[in-house]
Amino acid sequence: MITSIQGTLTAATPLHAIVELNGFGYEVHIPVTTAEKLPAAGATVKLHTLVIYREDAQTLYGFATPAERDFFRLMIENVTGVGPKMALTIMSRLSLPSLESAIRMGDIATLAKTPGIGKKTAERLVVELKSKVGG
């Protein structure tokens, strides 16, 4: 498993970063909250990653901290109906502390403000993650 990547940031958008390492350019899908923390193009960057292998794709997801990566994994593995794309959208909208707080407090309204997340998905996030989110 690839748990991190460190190399030269060659390009970035709010949802993608290209990290060049030993002549290979890796496309890494990132949340907006990570994009805001990236250095300028040409600088060295380290992203904590999770690779998801599907029948038709291998996708690399990157985060500024190991805690963000681990929370992303927690969502996609434990919440019914939340896949990588939706989890990335959620993490783009809310910082990790805000997300964890909303889940602990059962703040469905805050979670449901995320584009593509309805009341039912927000409720599932709370029910399925509340016991797993730190106190």
Short mmCIF file of N, CA, C and O in Angstrom, two decimals:
data_model
loop_
_atom_site.label_atom_id
_atom_site.label_comp_id
_atom_site.label_asym_id
_atom_site.label_seq_id
_atom_site.Cartn_x
_atom_site.Cartn_y
_atom_site.Cartn_z
N MET A 1 0.84 -1.17 0.00
CA MET A 1 0.00 0.00 0.00
C MET A 1 0.89 1.24 0.00
O MET A 1 1.92 1.27 0.66
N ILE A 2 0.50 2.25 -0.72
CA ILE A 2 1.22 3.51 -0.75
C ILE A 2 0.60 4.40 0.32
O ILE A 2 -0.56 4.79 0.22
N THR A 3 1.36 4.72 1.38
CA THR A 3 0.80 5.51 2.47
C THR A 3 1.18 6.98 2.42
O THR A 3 0.58 7.79 3.11
N SER A 4 2.16 7.31 1.59
CA SER A 4 2.50 8.72 1.40
C SER A 4 3.29 8.87 0.11
O SER A 4 3.82 7.89 -0.43
N ILE A 5 3.32 10.10 -0.35
CA ILE A 5 4.12 10.42 -1.54
C ILE A 5 4.77 11.77 -1.29
O ILE A 5 4.12 12.71 -0.81
N GLN A 6 6.06 11.84 -1.58
CA GLN A 6 6.78 13.09 -1.44
C GLN A 6 7.56 13.33 -2.71
O GLN A 6 8.27 12.45 -3.20
N GLY A 7 7.40 14.51 -3.26
CA GLY A 7 8.08 14.86 -4.50
C GLY A 7 7.83 16.31 -4.83
O GLY A 7 7.41 17.10 -3.98
N THR A 8 8.02 16.65 -6.09
CA THR A 8 7.85 18.01 -6.55
C THR A 8 6.41 18.22 -7.01
O THR A 8 5.91 17.46 -7.83
N LEU A 9 5.78 19.23 -6.47
CA LEU A 9 4.43 19.59 -6.91
C LEU A 9 4.56 20.29 -8.25
O LEU A 9 5.14 21.36 -8.34
N THR A 10 4.06 19.67 -9.31
CA THR A 10 4.19 20.29 -10.63
C THR A 10 2.95 21.05 -11.04
O THR A 10 3.03 21.99 -11.83
N ALA A 11 1.79 20.67 -10.51
CA ALA A 11 0.55 21.38 -10.83
C ALA A 11 -0.49 21.05 -9.76
O ALA A 11 -0.42 19.99 -9.14
N ALA A 12 -1.44 21.97 -9.58
CA ALA A 12 -2.50 21.70 -8.61
C ALA A 12 -3.75 22.48 -8.98
O ALA A 12 -3.68 23.58 -9.53
N THR A 13 -4.89 21.86 -8.72
CA THR A 13 -6.19 22.50 -8.83
C THR A 13 -6.84 22.28 -7.47
O THR A 13 -6.27 21.58 -6.62
N PRO A 14 -8.03 22.81 -7.24
CA PRO A 14 -8.66 22.55 -5.93
C PRO A 14 -8.94 21.08 -5.63
O PRO A 14 -9.10 20.72 -4.47
N LEU A 15 -8.97 20.22 -6.65
CA LEU A 15 -9.30 18.82 -6.40
C LEU A 15 -8.23 17.81 -6.85
O LEU A 15 -8.40 16.61 -6.67
N HIS A 16 -7.13 18.29 -7.44
CA HIS A 16 -6.07 17.41 -7.92
C HIS A 16 -4.71 18.04 -7.70
O HIS A 16 -4.56 19.25 -7.76
N ALA A 17 -3.73 17.19 -7.48
CA ALA A 17 -2.34 17.63 -7.43
C ALA A 17 -1.53 16.64 -8.26
O ALA A 17 -1.81 15.45 -8.26
N ILE A 18 -0.55 17.16 -8.97
CA ILE A 18 0.38 16.30 -9.71
C ILE A 18 1.71 16.38 -8.97
O ILE A 18 2.30 17.45 -8.84
N VAL A 19 2.15 15.23 -8.48
CA VAL A 19 3.40 15.14 -7.75
C VAL A 19 4.37 14.32 -8.58
O VAL A 19 4.09 13.17 -8.92
N GLU A 20 5.51 14.93 -8.92
CA GLU A 20 6.52 14.23 -9.72
C GLU A 20 7.56 13.64 -8.80
O GLU A 20 8.09 14.32 -7.92
N LEU A 21 7.81 12.35 -9.02
CA LEU A 21 8.75 11.63 -8.19
C LEU A 21 9.52 10.66 -9.06
O LEU A 21 8.92 9.80 -9.72
N ASN A 22 10.82 10.83 -9.13
CA ASN A 22 11.69 9.95 -9.93
C ASN A 22 11.22 9.80 -11.37
O ASN A 22 11.21 8.71 -11.93
N GLY A 23 10.79 10.88 -11.96
CA GLY A 23 10.39 10.87 -13.36
C GLY A 23 8.95 10.47 -13.63
O GLY A 23 8.51 10.50 -14.77
N PHE A 24 8.22 10.11 -12.61
CA PHE A 24 6.81 9.76 -12.76
C PHE A 24 5.95 10.89 -12.20
O PHE A 24 6.23 11.41 -11.12
N GLY A 25 4.89 11.24 -12.90
CA GLY A 25 3.94 12.23 -12.41
C GLY A 25 2.72 11.51 -11.88
O GLY A 25 2.02 10.83 -12.63
N TYR A 26 2.46 11.64 -10.60
CA TYR A 26 1.32 10.97 -9.97
C TYR A 26 0.17 11.96 -9.81
O TYR A 26 0.35 13.02 -9.21
N GLU A 27 -1.00 11.60 -10.34
CA GLU A 27 -2.19 12.40 -10.13
C GLU A 27 -2.80 11.97 -8.81
O GLU A 27 -3.11 10.80 -8.61
N VAL A 28 -2.97 12.93 -7.91
CA VAL A 28 -3.50 12.64 -6.59
C VAL A 28 -4.78 13.46 -6.41
O VAL A 28 -4.78 14.68 -6.57
N HIS A 29 -5.87 12.78 -6.09
CA HIS A 29 -7.14 13.46 -5.82
C HIS A 29 -7.09 13.97 -4.39
O HIS A 29 -6.75 13.21 -3.46
N ILE A 30 -7.40 15.24 -4.20
CA ILE A 30 -7.30 15.87 -2.88
C ILE A 30 -8.56 16.66 -2.57
O ILE A 30 -9.24 17.14 -3.48
N PRO A 31 -8.89 16.83 -1.29
CA PRO A 31 -9.99 17.72 -0.94
C PRO A 31 -9.52 19.17 -1.00
O PRO A 31 -8.32 19.45 -0.93
N VAL A 32 -10.45 20.08 -1.11
CA VAL A 32 -10.12 21.51 -1.16
C VAL A 32 -9.34 21.92 0.08
O VAL A 32 -8.42 22.75 0.01
N THR A 33 -9.66 21.33 1.23
CA THR A 33 -8.96 21.68 2.47
C THR A 33 -7.48 21.33 2.40
O THR A 33 -6.66 22.00 3.04
N THR A 34 -7.11 20.33 1.63
CA THR A 34 -5.69 20.01 1.42
C THR A 34 -5.09 20.93 0.38
O THR A 34 -3.97 21.41 0.53
N ALA A 35 -5.84 21.22 -0.68
CA ALA A 35 -5.34 22.12 -1.73
C ALA A 35 -4.96 23.48 -1.17
O ALA A 35 -3.98 24.09 -1.60
N GLU A 36 -5.70 23.94 -0.18
CA GLU A 36 -5.42 25.24 0.45
C GLU A 36 -4.08 25.24 1.18
O GLU A 36 -3.51 26.29 1.43
N LYS A 37 -3.56 24.08 1.53
CA LYS A 37 -2.32 23.97 2.29
C LYS A 37 -1.11 23.65 1.42
O LYS A 37 0.00 23.53 1.94
N LEU A 38 -1.32 23.47 0.11
CA LEU A 38 -0.22 23.09 -0.77
C LEU A 38 0.74 24.26 -0.99
O LEU A 38 0.32 25.42 -1.05
N PRO A 39 2.03 23.93 -1.16
CA PRO A 39 2.99 24.98 -1.51
C PRO A 39 2.85 25.37 -2.98
O PRO A 39 2.05 24.76 -3.71
N ALA A 40 3.63 26.32 -3.41
CA ALA A 40 3.61 26.74 -4.81
C ALA A 40 4.18 25.63 -5.70
O ALA A 40 4.98 24.80 -5.24
N ALA A 41 3.78 25.63 -6.95
CA ALA A 41 4.31 24.66 -7.92
C ALA A 41 5.82 24.77 -7.95
O ALA A 41 6.38 25.86 -7.89
N GLY A 42 6.48 23.63 -8.02
CA GLY A 42 7.94 23.58 -8.03
C GLY A 42 8.52 23.26 -6.66
O GLY A 42 9.69 22.90 -6.55
N ALA A 43 7.72 23.38 -5.62
CA ALA A 43 8.19 23.09 -4.27
C ALA A 43 7.99 21.61 -3.95
O ALA A 43 7.22 20.91 -4.60
N THR A 44 8.68 21.16 -2.92
CA THR A 44 8.52 19.78 -2.46
C THR A 44 7.26 19.69 -1.62
O THR A 44 6.97 20.58 -0.81
N VAL A 45 6.52 18.61 -1.82
CA VAL A 45 5.27 18.41 -1.09
C VAL A 45 5.21 16.96 -0.62
O VAL A 45 5.75 16.07 -1.27
N LYS A 46 4.58 16.76 0.53
CA LYS A 46 4.33 15.40 1.02
C LYS A 46 2.84 15.28 1.29
O LYS A 46 2.26 16.12 1.97
N LEU A 47 2.24 14.24 0.71
CA LEU A 47 0.83 13.96 0.93
C LEU A 47 0.68 12.56 1.52
O LEU A 47 1.39 11.64 1.12
N HIS A 48 -0.21 12.43 2.47
CA HIS A 48 -0.52 11.14 3.07
C HIS A 48 -1.62 10.53 2.23
O HIS A 48 -2.66 11.15 2.00
N THR A 49 -1.39 9.33 1.73
CA THR A 49 -2.23 8.81 0.66
C THR A 49 -2.96 7.51 1.01
O THR A 49 -2.59 6.79 1.92
N LEU A 50 -3.98 7.29 0.21
CA LEU A 50 -4.73 6.04 0.22
C LEU A 50 -4.99 5.69 -1.24
O LEU A 50 -5.44 6.54 -2.01
N VAL A 51 -4.66 4.48 -1.62
CA VAL A 51 -4.90 4.02 -2.98
C VAL A 51 -6.14 3.15 -2.97
O VAL A 51 -6.28 2.26 -2.13
N ILE A 52 -7.03 3.42 -3.90
CA ILE A 52 -8.23 2.59 -4.04
C ILE A 52 -8.16 1.90 -5.39
O ILE A 52 -8.04 2.55 -6.43
N TYR A 53 -8.20 0.58 -5.34
CA TYR A 53 -8.14 -0.23 -6.54
C TYR A 53 -9.55 -0.69 -6.89
O TYR A 53 -10.24 -1.25 -6.06
N ARG A 54 -9.94 -0.42 -8.11
CA ARG A 54 -11.23 -0.87 -8.62
C ARG A 54 -10.95 -1.69 -9.87
O ARG A 54 -9.85 -1.68 -10.42
N GLU A 55 -11.97 -2.34 -10.35
CA GLU A 55 -11.84 -3.16 -11.54
C GLU A 55 -11.32 -2.35 -12.72
O GLU A 55 -10.52 -2.82 -13.52
N ASP A 56 -11.76 -1.10 -12.82
CA ASP A 56 -11.42 -0.27 -13.99
C ASP A 56 -10.49 0.90 -13.67
O ASP A 56 -10.22 1.72 -14.54
N ALA A 57 -10.00 1.03 -12.43
CA ALA A 57 -9.16 2.18 -12.10
C ALA A 57 -8.35 1.93 -10.84
O ALA A 57 -8.72 1.14 -9.98
N GLN A 58 -7.24 2.67 -10.75
CA GLN A 58 -6.44 2.75 -9.53
C GLN A 58 -6.36 4.24 -9.23
O GLN A 58 -5.82 5.00 -10.02
N THR A 59 -6.91 4.65 -8.10
CA THR A 59 -6.99 6.07 -7.80
C THR A 59 -6.24 6.37 -6.51
O THR A 59 -6.40 5.67 -5.51
N LEU A 60 -5.44 7.42 -6.56
CA LEU A 60 -4.64 7.84 -5.43
C LEU A 60 -5.28 9.07 -4.81
O LEU A 60 -5.52 10.07 -5.49
N TYR A 61 -5.59 8.99 -3.52
CA TYR A 61 -6.17 10.11 -2.77
C TYR A 61 -5.13 10.62 -1.79
O TYR A 61 -4.46 9.81 -1.13
N GLY A 62 -5.00 11.93 -1.68
CA GLY A 62 -3.98 12.50 -0.81
C GLY A 62 -4.53 13.53 0.16
O GLY A 62 -5.50 14.23 -0.15
N PHE A 63 -3.87 13.61 1.32
CA PHE A 63 -4.33 14.50 2.39
C PHE A 63 -3.14 15.14 3.08
O PHE A 63 -2.03 14.59 3.08
N ALA A 64 -3.38 16.28 3.70
CA ALA A 64 -2.31 17.02 4.37
C ALA A 64 -1.80 16.29 5.61
O ALA A 64 -0.62 16.42 5.96
N THR A 65 -2.67 15.54 6.28
CA THR A 65 -2.26 14.86 7.51
C THR A 65 -2.70 13.39 7.50
O THR A 65 -3.67 13.04 6.81
N PRO A 66 -2.03 12.57 8.28
CA PRO A 66 -2.48 11.17 8.39
C PRO A 66 -3.89 11.08 8.99
O PRO A 66 -4.66 10.19 8.61
N ALA A 67 -4.24 11.98 9.90
CA ALA A 67 -5.58 11.95 10.51
C ALA A 67 -6.67 12.17 9.47
O ALA A 67 -7.72 11.51 9.51
N GLU A 68 -6.43 13.07 8.51
CA GLU A 68 -7.41 13.31 7.44
C GLU A 68 -7.55 12.07 6.56
O GLU A 68 -8.66 11.68 6.20
N ARG A 69 -6.43 11.46 6.22
CA ARG A 69 -6.46 10.23 5.41
C ARG A 69 -7.22 9.14 6.15
O ARG A 69 -8.06 8.45 5.56
N ASP A 70 -6.96 8.98 7.43
CA ASP A 70 -7.62 7.93 8.20
C ASP A 70 -9.12 8.17 8.33
O ASP A 70 -9.91 7.23 8.29
N PHE A 71 -9.53 9.44 8.45
CA PHE A 71 -10.96 9.74 8.54
C PHE A 71 -11.64 9.46 7.19
O PHE A 71 -12.76 8.96 7.16
N PHE A 72 -10.97 9.79 6.10
CA PHE A 72 -11.48 9.49 4.76
C PHE A 72 -11.73 7.98 4.64
O PHE A 72 -12.79 7.54 4.21
N ARG A 73 -10.75 7.19 5.06
CA ARG A 73 -10.89 5.73 5.02
C ARG A 73 -12.04 5.27 5.90
O ARG A 73 -12.82 4.41 5.51
N LEU A 74 -12.17 5.86 7.09
CA LEU A 74 -13.25 5.52 8.01
C LEU A 74 -14.61 5.74 7.36
O LEU A 74 -15.50 4.90 7.46
N MET A 75 -14.76 6.87 6.66
CA MET A 75 -16.04 7.16 6.01
C MET A 75 -16.36 6.15 4.92
O MET A 75 -17.47 5.62 4.87
N ILE A 76 -15.41 5.89 4.03
CA ILE A 76 -15.72 5.02 2.89
C ILE A 76 -15.89 3.56 3.29
O ILE A 76 -16.56 2.81 2.61
N GLU A 77 -15.27 3.16 4.41
CA GLU A 77 -15.38 1.77 4.84
C GLU A 77 -16.56 1.52 5.78
O GLU A 77 -16.98 0.38 5.93
N ASN A 78 -17.09 2.56 6.42
CA ASN A 78 -18.09 2.36 7.45
C ASN A 78 -19.46 2.97 7.21
O ASN A 78 -20.41 2.63 7.90
N VAL A 79 -19.55 3.90 6.26
CA VAL A 79 -20.83 4.57 6.04
C VAL A 79 -21.46 4.09 4.74
O VAL A 79 -20.90 4.31 3.66
N THR A 80 -22.60 3.46 4.86
CA THR A 80 -23.31 2.95 3.69
C THR A 80 -23.64 4.10 2.74
O THR A 80 -24.17 5.12 3.16
N GLY A 81 -23.32 3.92 1.47
CA GLY A 81 -23.64 4.92 0.47
C GLY A 81 -22.61 6.03 0.31
O GLY A 81 -22.76 6.91 -0.53
N VAL A 82 -21.55 6.01 1.11
CA VAL A 82 -20.49 7.02 0.98
C VAL A 82 -19.27 6.36 0.37
O VAL A 82 -18.63 5.50 0.98
N GLY A 83 -18.99 6.77 -0.87
CA GLY A 83 -17.81 6.28 -1.57
C GLY A 83 -16.74 7.35 -1.57
O GLY A 83 -16.90 8.41 -0.97
N PRO A 84 -15.63 7.09 -2.25
CA PRO A 84 -14.52 8.04 -2.27
C PRO A 84 -14.90 9.44 -2.77
O PRO A 84 -14.48 10.44 -2.19
N LYS A 85 -15.70 9.51 -3.82
CA LYS A 85 -16.07 10.81 -4.37
C LYS A 85 -16.87 11.64 -3.36
O LYS A 85 -16.60 12.81 -3.14
N MET A 86 -17.86 11.00 -2.73
CA MET A 86 -18.67 11.71 -1.75
C MET A 86 -17.85 12.07 -0.52
O MET A 86 -17.97 13.18 0.03
N ALA A 87 -16.99 11.17 -0.07
CA ALA A 87 -16.14 11.46 1.09
C ALA A 87 -15.21 12.63 0.81
O ALA A 87 -14.99 13.48 1.68
N LEU A 88 -14.68 12.70 -0.41
CA LEU A 88 -13.82 13.82 -0.78
C LEU A 88 -14.61 15.12 -0.79
O LEU A 88 -14.11 16.16 -0.35
N THR A 89 -15.84 15.08 -1.26
CA THR A 89 -16.71 16.26 -1.26
C THR A 89 -16.98 16.72 0.17
O THR A 89 -16.92 17.92 0.47
N ILE A 90 -17.26 15.79 1.06
CA ILE A 90 -17.51 16.13 2.46
C ILE A 90 -16.27 16.78 3.07
O ILE A 90 -16.36 17.81 3.74
N MET A 91 -15.11 16.19 2.82
CA MET A 91 -13.88 16.72 3.40
C MET A 91 -13.42 18.01 2.73
O MET A 91 -12.62 18.75 3.29
N SER A 92 -13.95 18.30 1.55
CA SER A 92 -13.66 19.57 0.90
C SER A 92 -14.47 20.70 1.52
O SER A 92 -14.07 21.85 1.52
N ARG A 93 -15.63 20.35 2.03
CA ARG A 93 -16.54 21.35 2.59
C ARG A 93 -16.23 21.68 4.05
O ARG A 93 -16.35 22.82 4.48
N LEU A 94 -15.84 20.66 4.82
CA LEU A 94 -15.61 20.84 6.26
C LEU A 94 -14.20 20.39 6.63
O LEU A 94 -13.74 19.35 6.17
N SER A 95 -13.55 21.16 7.48
CA SER A 95 -12.24 20.74 7.99
C SER A 95 -12.46 19.53 8.89
O SER A 95 -13.56 19.28 9.38
N LEU A 96 -11.41 18.78 9.15
CA LEU A 96 -11.54 17.59 9.97
C LEU A 96 -12.08 17.90 11.37
O LEU A 96 -13.01 17.23 11.82
N PRO A 97 -11.58 18.93 12.06
CA PRO A 97 -12.15 19.23 13.38
C PRO A 97 -13.64 19.58 13.31
O PRO A 97 -14.43 19.14 14.17
N SER A 98 -14.06 20.33 12.30
CA SER A 98 -15.47 20.68 12.15
C SER A 98 -16.32 19.46 11.85
O SER A 98 -17.43 19.30 12.37
N LEU A 99 -15.80 18.60 11.03
CA LEU A 99 -16.51 17.37 10.65
C LEU A 99 -16.69 16.45 11.85
O LEU A 99 -17.78 15.96 12.13
N GLU A 100 -15.61 16.24 12.59
CA GLU A 100 -15.69 15.40 13.78
C GLU A 100 -16.64 16.00 14.81
O GLU A 100 -17.42 15.27 15.43
N SER A 101 -16.59 17.30 14.99
CA SER A 101 -17.48 17.97 15.95
C SER A 101 -18.94 17.81 15.54
O SER A 101 -19.79 17.51 16.38
N ALA A 102 -19.23 18.00 14.26
CA ALA A 102 -20.61 17.86 13.78
C ALA A 102 -21.12 16.44 14.00
O ALA A 102 -22.27 16.24 14.38
N ILE A 103 -20.27 15.46 13.80
CA ILE A 103 -20.67 14.07 14.00
C ILE A 103 -20.89 13.79 15.49
O ILE A 103 -21.90 13.20 15.87
N ARG A 104 -19.96 14.22 16.33
CA ARG A 104 -20.10 14.01 17.78
C ARG A 104 -21.37 14.65 18.32
O ARG A 104 -22.05 14.09 19.17
N MET A 105 -21.68 15.86 17.83
CA MET A 105 -22.84 16.61 18.34
C MET A 105 -24.14 16.24 17.63
O MET A 105 -25.20 16.73 17.99
N GLY A 106 -24.05 15.39 16.60
CA GLY A 106 -25.25 15.01 15.85
C GLY A 106 -25.82 16.16 15.05
O GLY A 106 -27.03 16.24 14.85
N ASP A 107 -24.94 17.04 14.57
CA ASP A 107 -25.36 18.24 13.84
C ASP A 107 -25.66 17.89 12.37
O ASP A 107 -24.85 18.11 11.47
N ILE A 108 -26.84 17.35 12.16
CA ILE A 108 -27.27 16.91 10.82
C ILE A 108 -27.31 18.10 9.85
O ILE A 108 -26.93 17.97 8.69
N ALA A 109 -27.77 19.25 10.32
CA ALA A 109 -27.91 20.44 9.46
C ALA A 109 -26.57 20.85 8.85
O ALA A 109 -26.50 21.13 7.65
N THR A 110 -25.52 20.87 9.64
CA THR A 110 -24.20 21.24 9.12
C THR A 110 -23.72 20.22 8.09
O THR A 110 -23.22 20.59 7.03
N LEU A 111 -23.88 18.95 8.39
CA LEU A 111 -23.44 17.91 7.46
C LEU A 111 -24.25 17.94 6.17
O LEU A 111 -23.70 17.72 5.09
N ALA A 112 -25.54 18.21 6.27
CA ALA A 112 -26.41 18.20 5.09
C ALA A 112 -26.19 19.40 4.18
O ALA A 112 -26.68 19.42 3.05
N LYS A 113 -25.43 20.40 4.62
CA LYS A 113 -25.12 21.57 3.77
C LYS A 113 -24.10 21.24 2.69
O LYS A 113 -23.92 22.00 1.75
N THR A 114 -23.45 20.11 2.83
CA THR A 114 -22.48 19.68 1.82
C THR A 114 -23.21 19.30 0.54
O THR A 114 -24.18 18.55 0.59
N PRO A 115 -22.77 19.82 -0.61
CA PRO A 115 -23.43 19.45 -1.88
C PRO A 115 -23.45 17.94 -2.08
O PRO A 115 -22.44 17.27 -1.89
N GLY A 116 -24.62 17.42 -2.42
CA GLY A 116 -24.76 15.99 -2.68
C GLY A 116 -25.06 15.16 -1.44
O GLY A 116 -25.27 13.96 -1.52
N ILE A 117 -25.06 15.80 -0.28
CA ILE A 117 -25.35 15.09 0.97
C ILE A 117 -26.73 15.52 1.44
O ILE A 117 -26.95 16.67 1.76
N GLY A 118 -27.62 14.59 1.47
CA GLY A 118 -28.96 14.89 1.96
C GLY A 118 -29.08 14.58 3.44
O GLY A 118 -28.12 14.15 4.09
N LYS A 119 -30.27 14.76 3.95
CA LYS A 119 -30.52 14.52 5.37
C LYS A 119 -30.24 13.06 5.75
O LYS A 119 -29.64 12.79 6.79
N LYS A 120 -30.65 12.12 4.91
CA LYS A 120 -30.46 10.70 5.23
C LYS A 120 -28.98 10.32 5.29
O LYS A 120 -28.56 9.59 6.19
N THR A 121 -28.19 10.83 4.36
CA THR A 121 -26.76 10.53 4.38
C THR A 121 -26.10 11.18 5.59
O THR A 121 -25.25 10.57 6.24
N ALA A 122 -26.51 12.40 5.91
CA ALA A 122 -25.98 13.08 7.10
C ALA A 122 -26.31 12.29 8.36
O ALA A 122 -25.46 12.13 9.24
N GLU A 123 -27.52 11.78 8.43
CA GLU A 123 -27.91 10.96 9.59
C GLU A 123 -27.09 9.68 9.67
O GLU A 123 -26.66 9.27 10.74
N ARG A 124 -26.83 9.07 8.51
CA ARG A 124 -26.01 7.86 8.48
C ARG A 124 -24.59 8.14 8.95
O ARG A 124 -23.99 7.33 9.67
N LEU A 125 -24.05 9.29 8.54
CA LEU A 125 -22.71 9.67 8.99
C LEU A 125 -22.66 9.73 10.52
O LEU A 125 -21.74 9.20 11.14
N VAL A 126 -23.67 10.37 11.10
CA VAL A 126 -23.70 10.50 12.56
C VAL A 126 -23.86 9.14 13.22
O VAL A 126 -23.09 8.77 14.12
N VAL A 127 -24.83 8.37 12.78
CA VAL A 127 -25.12 7.08 13.41
C VAL A 127 -23.94 6.12 13.29
O VAL A 127 -23.55 5.46 14.26
N GLU A 128 -23.34 6.05 12.11
CA GLU A 128 -22.32 5.04 11.87
C GLU A 128 -20.92 5.47 12.32
O GLU A 128 -20.04 4.62 12.46
N LEU A 129 -20.70 6.77 12.54
CA LEU A 129 -19.36 7.22 12.93
C LEU A 129 -19.26 7.79 14.33
O LEU A 129 -18.14 7.97 14.84
N LYS A 130 -20.37 8.09 14.97
CA LYS A 130 -20.34 8.77 16.27
C LYS A 130 -19.47 8.02 17.29
O LYS A 130 -18.67 8.64 18.00
N SER A 131 -19.57 6.73 17.35
CA SER A 131 -18.79 5.96 18.31
C SER A 131 -17.32 5.82 17.90
O SER A 131 -16.48 5.48 18.72
N LYS A 132 -17.01 6.13 16.65
CA LYS A 132 -15.66 5.96 16.14
C LYS A 132 -14.85 7.26 16.12
O LYS A 132 -13.65 7.25 15.91
N VAL A 133 -15.54 8.39 16.36
CA VAL A 133 -14.88 9.70 16.33
C VAL A 133 -14.38 10.01 17.72
O VAL A 133 -15.09 9.83 18.70
N GLY A 134 -13.13 10.48 17.81
CA GLY A 134 -12.52 10.79 19.11
C GLY A 134 -13.34 11.73 19.95
O GLY A 134 -14.10 12.57 19.45
N GLY A 135 -13.21 11.63 21.26
CA GLY A 135 -13.97 12.46 22.19
C GLY A 135 -13.27 13.74 22.44
O GLY A 135 -13.70 14.71 22.89
#
